[in-house]
Coordinates of C-alpha atoms and ligand atoms in Angstrom, one line a residue:
X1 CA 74.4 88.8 54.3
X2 CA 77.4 89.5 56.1
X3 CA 77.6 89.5 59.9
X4 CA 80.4 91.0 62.5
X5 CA 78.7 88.8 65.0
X6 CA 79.5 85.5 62.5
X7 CA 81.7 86.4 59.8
X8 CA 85.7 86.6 60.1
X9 CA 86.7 90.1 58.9
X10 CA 89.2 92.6 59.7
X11 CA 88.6 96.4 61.5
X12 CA 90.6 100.0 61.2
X13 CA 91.7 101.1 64.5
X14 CA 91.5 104.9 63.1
X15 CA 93.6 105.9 65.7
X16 CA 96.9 104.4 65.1
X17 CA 95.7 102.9 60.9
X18 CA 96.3 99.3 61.7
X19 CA 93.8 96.9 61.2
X20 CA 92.7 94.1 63.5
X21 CA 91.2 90.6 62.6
X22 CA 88.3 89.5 63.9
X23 CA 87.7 86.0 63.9
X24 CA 84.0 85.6 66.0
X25 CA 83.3 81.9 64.8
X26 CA 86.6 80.9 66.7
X27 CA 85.0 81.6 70.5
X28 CA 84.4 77.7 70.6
X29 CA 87.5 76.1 70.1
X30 CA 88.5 74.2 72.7
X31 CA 92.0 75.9 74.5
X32 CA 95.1 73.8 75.6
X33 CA 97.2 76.9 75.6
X34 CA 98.7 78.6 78.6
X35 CA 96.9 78.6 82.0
X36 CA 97.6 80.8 85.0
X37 CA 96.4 80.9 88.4
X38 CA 94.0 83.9 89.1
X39 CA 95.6 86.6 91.0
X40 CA 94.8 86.5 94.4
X41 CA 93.8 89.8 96.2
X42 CA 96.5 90.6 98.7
X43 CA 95.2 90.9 102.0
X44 CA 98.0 92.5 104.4
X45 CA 98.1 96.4 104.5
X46 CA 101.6 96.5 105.4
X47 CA 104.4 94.4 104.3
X48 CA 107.5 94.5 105.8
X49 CA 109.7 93.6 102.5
X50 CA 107.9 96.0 100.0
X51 CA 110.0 98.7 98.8
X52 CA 107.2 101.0 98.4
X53 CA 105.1 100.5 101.7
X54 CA 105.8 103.5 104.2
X55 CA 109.0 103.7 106.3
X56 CA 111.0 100.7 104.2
X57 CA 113.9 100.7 102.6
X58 CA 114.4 101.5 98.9
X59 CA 117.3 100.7 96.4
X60 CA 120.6 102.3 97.8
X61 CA 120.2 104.0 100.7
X62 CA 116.6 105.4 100.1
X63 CA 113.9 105.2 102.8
X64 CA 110.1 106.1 102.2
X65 CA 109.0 108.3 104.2
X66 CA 106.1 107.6 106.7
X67 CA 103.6 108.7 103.8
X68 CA 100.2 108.8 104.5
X69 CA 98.6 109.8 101.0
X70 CA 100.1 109.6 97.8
X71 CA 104.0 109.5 97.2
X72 CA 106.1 110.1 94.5
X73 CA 109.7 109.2 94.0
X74 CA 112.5 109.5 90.8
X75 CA 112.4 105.9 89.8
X76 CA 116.0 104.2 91.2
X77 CA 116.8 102.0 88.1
X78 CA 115.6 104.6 85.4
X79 CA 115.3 103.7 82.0
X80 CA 115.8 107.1 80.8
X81 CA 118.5 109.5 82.2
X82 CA 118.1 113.2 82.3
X83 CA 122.0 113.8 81.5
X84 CA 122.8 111.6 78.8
X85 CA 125.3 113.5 76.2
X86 CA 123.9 114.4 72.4
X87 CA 124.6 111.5 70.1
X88 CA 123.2 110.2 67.0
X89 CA 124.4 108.4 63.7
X90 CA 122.9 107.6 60.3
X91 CA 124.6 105.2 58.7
X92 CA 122.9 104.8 55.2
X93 CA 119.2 105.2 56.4
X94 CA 120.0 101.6 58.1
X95 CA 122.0 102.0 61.0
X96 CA 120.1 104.8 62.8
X97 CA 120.5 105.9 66.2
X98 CA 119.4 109.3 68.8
X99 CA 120.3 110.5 72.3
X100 CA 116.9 109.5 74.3
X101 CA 117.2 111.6 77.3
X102 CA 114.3 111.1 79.9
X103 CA 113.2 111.2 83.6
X104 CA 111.4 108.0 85.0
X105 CA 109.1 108.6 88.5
X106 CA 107.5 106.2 91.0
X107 CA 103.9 106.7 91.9
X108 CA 102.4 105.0 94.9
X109 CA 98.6 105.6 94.9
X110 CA 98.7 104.5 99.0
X111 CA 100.5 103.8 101.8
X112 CA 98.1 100.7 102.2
X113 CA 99.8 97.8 100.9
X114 CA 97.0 95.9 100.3
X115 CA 94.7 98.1 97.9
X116 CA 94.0 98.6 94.0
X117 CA 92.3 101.1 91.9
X118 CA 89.3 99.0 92.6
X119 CA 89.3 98.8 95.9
X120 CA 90.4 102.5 97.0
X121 CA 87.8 105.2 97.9
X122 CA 87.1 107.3 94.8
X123 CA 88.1 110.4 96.6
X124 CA 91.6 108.8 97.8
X125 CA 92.0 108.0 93.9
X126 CA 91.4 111.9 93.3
X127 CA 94.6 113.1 94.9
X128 CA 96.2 110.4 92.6
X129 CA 94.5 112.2 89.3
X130 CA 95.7 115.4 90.6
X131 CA 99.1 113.9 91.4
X132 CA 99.4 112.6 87.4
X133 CA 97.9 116.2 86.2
X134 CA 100.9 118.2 88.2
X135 CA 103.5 115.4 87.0
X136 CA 102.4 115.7 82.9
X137 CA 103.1 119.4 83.8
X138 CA 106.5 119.6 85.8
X139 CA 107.4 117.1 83.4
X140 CA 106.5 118.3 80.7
X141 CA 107.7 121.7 81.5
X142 CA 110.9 120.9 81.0
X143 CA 112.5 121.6 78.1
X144 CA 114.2 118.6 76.5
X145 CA 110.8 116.3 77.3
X146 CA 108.5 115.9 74.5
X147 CA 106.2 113.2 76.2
X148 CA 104.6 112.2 79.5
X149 CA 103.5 108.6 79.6
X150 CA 101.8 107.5 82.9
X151 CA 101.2 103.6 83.0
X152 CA 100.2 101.0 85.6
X153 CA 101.5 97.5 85.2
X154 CA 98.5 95.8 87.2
X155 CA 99.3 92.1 87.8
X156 CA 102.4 90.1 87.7
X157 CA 101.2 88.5 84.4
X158 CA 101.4 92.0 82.9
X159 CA 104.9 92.6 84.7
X160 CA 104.8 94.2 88.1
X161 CA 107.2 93.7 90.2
X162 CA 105.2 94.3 93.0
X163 CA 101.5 94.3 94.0
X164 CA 101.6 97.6 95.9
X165 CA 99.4 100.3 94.0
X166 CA 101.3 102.2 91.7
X167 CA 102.2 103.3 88.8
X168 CA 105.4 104.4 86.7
X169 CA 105.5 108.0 84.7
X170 CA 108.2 107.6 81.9
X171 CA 108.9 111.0 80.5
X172 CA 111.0 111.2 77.5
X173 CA 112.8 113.6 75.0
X174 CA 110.9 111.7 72.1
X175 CA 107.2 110.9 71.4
X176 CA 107.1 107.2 71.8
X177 CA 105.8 105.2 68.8
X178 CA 102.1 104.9 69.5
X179 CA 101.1 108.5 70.5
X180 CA 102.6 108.9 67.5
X181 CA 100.6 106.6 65.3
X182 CA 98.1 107.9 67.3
X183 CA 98.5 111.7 67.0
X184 CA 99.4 111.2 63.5
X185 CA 95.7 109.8 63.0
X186 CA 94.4 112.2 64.9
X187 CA 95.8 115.2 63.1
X188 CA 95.1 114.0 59.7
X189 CA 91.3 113.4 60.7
X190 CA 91.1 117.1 61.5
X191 CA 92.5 118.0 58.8
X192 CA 90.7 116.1 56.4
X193 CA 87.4 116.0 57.9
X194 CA 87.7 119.3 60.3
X195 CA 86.8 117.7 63.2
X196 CA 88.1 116.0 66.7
X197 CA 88.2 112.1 65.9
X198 CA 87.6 110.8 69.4
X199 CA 84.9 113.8 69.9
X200 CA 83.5 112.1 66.6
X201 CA 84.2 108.4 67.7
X202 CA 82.5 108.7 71.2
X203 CA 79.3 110.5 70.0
X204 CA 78.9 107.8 67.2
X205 CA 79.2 105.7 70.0
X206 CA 77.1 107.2 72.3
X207 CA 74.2 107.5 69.7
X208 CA 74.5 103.4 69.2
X209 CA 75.1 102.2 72.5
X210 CA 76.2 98.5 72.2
X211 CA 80.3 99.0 73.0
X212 CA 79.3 101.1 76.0
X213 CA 80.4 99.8 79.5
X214 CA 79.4 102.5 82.0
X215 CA 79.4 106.3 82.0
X216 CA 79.3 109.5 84.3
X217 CA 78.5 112.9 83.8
X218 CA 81.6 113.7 82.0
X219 CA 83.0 110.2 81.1
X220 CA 82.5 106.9 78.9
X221 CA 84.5 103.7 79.1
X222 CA 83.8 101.7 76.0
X223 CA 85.4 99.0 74.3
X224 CA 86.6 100.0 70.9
X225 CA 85.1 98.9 67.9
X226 CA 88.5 98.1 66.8
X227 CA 90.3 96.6 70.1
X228 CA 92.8 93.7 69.8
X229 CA 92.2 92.6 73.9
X230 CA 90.0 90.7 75.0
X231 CA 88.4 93.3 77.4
X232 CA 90.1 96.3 75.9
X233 CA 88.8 100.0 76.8
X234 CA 89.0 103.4 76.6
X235 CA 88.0 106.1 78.6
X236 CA 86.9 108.7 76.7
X237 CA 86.5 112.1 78.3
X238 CA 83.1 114.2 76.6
X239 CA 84.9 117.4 76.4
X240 CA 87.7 118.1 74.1
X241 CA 91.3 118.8 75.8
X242 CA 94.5 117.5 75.7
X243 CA 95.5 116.5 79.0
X244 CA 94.7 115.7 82.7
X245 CA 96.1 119.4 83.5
X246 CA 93.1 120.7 81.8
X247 CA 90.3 118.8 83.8
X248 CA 87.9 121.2 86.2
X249 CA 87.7 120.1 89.6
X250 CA 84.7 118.1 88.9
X251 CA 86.0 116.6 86.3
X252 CA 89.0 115.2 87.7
X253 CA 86.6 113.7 90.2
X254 CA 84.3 112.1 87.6
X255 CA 88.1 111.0 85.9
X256 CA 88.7 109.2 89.9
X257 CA 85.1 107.8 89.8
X258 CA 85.4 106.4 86.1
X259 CA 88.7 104.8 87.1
X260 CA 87.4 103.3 90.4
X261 CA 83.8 101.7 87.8
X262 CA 85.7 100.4 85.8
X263 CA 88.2 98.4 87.8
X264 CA 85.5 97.2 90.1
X265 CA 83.4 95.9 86.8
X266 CA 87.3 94.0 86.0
X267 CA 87.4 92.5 89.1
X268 CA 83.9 91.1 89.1
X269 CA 84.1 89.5 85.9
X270 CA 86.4 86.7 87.1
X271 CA 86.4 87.3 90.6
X272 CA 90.0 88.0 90.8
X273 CA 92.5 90.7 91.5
X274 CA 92.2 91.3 87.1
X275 CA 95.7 92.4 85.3
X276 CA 96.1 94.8 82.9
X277 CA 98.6 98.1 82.0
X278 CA 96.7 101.0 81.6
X279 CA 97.8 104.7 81.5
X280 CA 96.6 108.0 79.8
X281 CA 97.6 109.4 76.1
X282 CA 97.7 113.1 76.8
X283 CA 99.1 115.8 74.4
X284 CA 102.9 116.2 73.8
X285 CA 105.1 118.7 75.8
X286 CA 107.0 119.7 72.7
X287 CA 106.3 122.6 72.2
X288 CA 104.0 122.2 69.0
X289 CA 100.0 123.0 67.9
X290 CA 99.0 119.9 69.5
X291 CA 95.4 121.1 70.0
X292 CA 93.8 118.2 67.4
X293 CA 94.5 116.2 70.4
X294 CA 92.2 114.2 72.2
X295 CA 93.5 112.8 75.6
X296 CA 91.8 109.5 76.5
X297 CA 92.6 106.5 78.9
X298 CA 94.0 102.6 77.7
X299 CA 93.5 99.6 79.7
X300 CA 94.9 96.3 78.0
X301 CA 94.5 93.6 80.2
X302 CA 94.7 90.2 79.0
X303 CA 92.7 87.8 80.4
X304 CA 90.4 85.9 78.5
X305 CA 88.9 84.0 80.2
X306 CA 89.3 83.0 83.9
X307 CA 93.0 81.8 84.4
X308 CA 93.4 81.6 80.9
X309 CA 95.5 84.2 79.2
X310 CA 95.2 86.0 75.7
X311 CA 98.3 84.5 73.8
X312 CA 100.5 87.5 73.8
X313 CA 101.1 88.4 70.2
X314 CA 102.6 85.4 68.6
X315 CA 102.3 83.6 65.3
X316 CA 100.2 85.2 62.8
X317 CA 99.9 88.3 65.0
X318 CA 103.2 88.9 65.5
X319 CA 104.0 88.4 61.2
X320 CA 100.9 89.5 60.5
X321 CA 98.1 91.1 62.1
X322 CA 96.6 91.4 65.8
X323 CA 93.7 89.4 65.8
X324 CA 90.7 88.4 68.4
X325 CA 87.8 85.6 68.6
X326 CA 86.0 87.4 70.9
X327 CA 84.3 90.7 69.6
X328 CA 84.5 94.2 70.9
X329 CA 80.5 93.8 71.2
X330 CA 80.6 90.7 73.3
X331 CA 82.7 91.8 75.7
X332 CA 81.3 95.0 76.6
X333 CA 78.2 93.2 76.8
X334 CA 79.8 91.0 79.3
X335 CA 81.6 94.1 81.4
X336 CA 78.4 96.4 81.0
X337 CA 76.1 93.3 83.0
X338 CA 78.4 93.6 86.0
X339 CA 77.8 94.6 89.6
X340 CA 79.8 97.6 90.2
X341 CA 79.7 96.7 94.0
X342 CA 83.0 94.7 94.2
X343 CA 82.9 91.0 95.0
X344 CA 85.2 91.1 97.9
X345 CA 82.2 93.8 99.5
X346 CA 79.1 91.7 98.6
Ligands
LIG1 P1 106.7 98.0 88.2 O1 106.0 97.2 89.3 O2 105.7 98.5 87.2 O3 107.9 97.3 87.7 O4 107.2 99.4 88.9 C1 108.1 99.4 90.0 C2 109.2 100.3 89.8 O5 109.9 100.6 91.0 C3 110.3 99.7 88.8 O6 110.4 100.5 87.6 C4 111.3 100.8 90.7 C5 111.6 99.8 89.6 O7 112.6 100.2 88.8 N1 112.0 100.5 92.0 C6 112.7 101.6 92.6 O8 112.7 102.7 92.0 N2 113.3 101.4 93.8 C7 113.4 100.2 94.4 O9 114.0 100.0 95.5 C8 112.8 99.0 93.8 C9 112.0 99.2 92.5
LIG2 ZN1 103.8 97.8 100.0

């Protein structure tokens, strides 16, 4: 008889149509591989030689202001310009190259230096929900961007440069290749099967129960049945829209509580400050029928276990497929046992 708790198999990720191996017998191995010292929670609210704290100095000559909620600034060393000239060249199907215009923006969540998701008051996260939803518009309003993509970069393991709550908005003239895979997905299975696949996804889920980590009135955070990190979710809003922009007032505060849940629940499982890059997948600005899509929330972080890291993708995943020992089911079994009081207040 086979078993997905025993037996090494592979699962469809039916939002972007790659598949993931699953390897659950592997959990035991003994690991030499890399090992990195838990993030420590930082404890001062104010540091002198952070470029994002209140009243210090920037790149150039910028100064923050004396900001006292959330602030929002064009990102000094963009990745994508606004005026870049039109270029592009096809050499052959094999030489291939566009223009990328774009606009990059800074968002500190708080003037305290000290603070995280997890450790904010759900209603000073709510001016940051409404603070992405008015960004994914401006944005998006304009008329060469196609794509909003808000991400936090939690941790210096998962690249921050700097431990200050925040996140980066990247808005670009192109959809970037996985809303793509995933809007691709998305429309075919409402074409095919004439319905929403999340709406679909997160009622199957609901019905089962065992990849569900915590919920609120108008919100689930699961892991996948298909995720490749070892404490992957998604938050899964239970009405259908496309975008933060869309959310009632309550549900943007039910979006703010979520958030806050399930970053306390990633603290407490290792007792650390716990990494990850997150961000929403809302509907493109580009102009298009785009109402198939599903907006929902990725967190990727990739601890394992305590101090010990997820490879990143290397060997076989990297020529072949993502793969994971531990399964989607463990882990939220782990996540869903969790206080959500965080450690630091107990
Ligand atoms: P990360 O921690 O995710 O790297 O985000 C910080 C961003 O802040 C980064 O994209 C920008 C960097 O370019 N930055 C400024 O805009 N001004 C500065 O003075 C330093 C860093
Ligand atoms: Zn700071």
């Amino acid at each position: 008889m086979f078993d997905l708790n025993e037996h090494s198999h592979r699962r469809l990720n039916p939002l972007t149509g790659e598949w993931i191996v699953v390897s659950p017998h592997r959990t035991k191995r003994p690991w030499q591989g890399q090992v990195d010292s838990p993030s420590r929670p930082v404890l001062k609210s104010y540091d002198p030689d952070c470029y994002l704290c209140p009243g210090n100095k920037r790149a150039g000559d910028n100064v923050n202001p004396n900001y006292d909620g959330v602030f929002v600034f064009d990102n000094d060393f963009a990745a994508l310009m606004p005026d870049v000239p039109e270029g592009h060249g096809d050499t052959g199907g094999l030489l291939v190259f566009e223009q990328e215009r774009g606009i990059c923006r800074v968002v500190c969540f708080s003037p305290d230096h000290s603070l995280t998701l997890s450790r904010m008051k759900v209603e000073d996260i709510r001016p940051v929900v409404d603070e992405w939803a008015k960004e994914y518009l401006a944005l998006g309003s304009r008329d060469f961007i196609s794509h909003v993509q808000i991400f936090e970069n939690r941790g210096a393991m998962m690249g921050a440069s700097n431990p200050h709550p925040h996140c980066q908005i990247w808005a670009s003239e192109s959809i970037p290749n996985e809303p793509t895979k995933e809007l691709r997905c998305q429309r075919e299975y409402s074409e095919t099967r004439g319905g929403c696949l999340l709406c679909d996804y997160l009622r199957l889920e609901r019905d089962r129960g065992g990849r569900i980590v915590c919920e609120n009135e108008h919100f689930t955070t699961l892991v996948p049945f298909w995720a490749v990190y070892p404490f992957e979710v998604m938050i899964i809003g239970r009405r259908h829209c496309g975008s933060l922009a869309e959310l009632t007032d309550q549900e943007r505060n039910a979006y703010a509580e979520i958030l806050h849940r399930t970053t306390t629940r990633f603290d407490n499982l290792f007792l650390t400050s716990f990494p990850y890059s997150m961000g929403p997948h809302q509907a493109p600005t580009d102009g298009e029928d785009n109402s198939f899509a599903h907006w929902h929330t990725h967190f990727y972080p990739p601890l394992l276990r305590s101090a010990t890291v997820r490879k990143f993708l290397v060997g076989f995943e990297i020529l072949g497929s993502p793969q994971r020992d531990i399964t989607a089911e463990s882990a939220a079994a782990r996540l869903r046992e969790l206080s959500e009081v965080h450690y630091l207040d107990r």
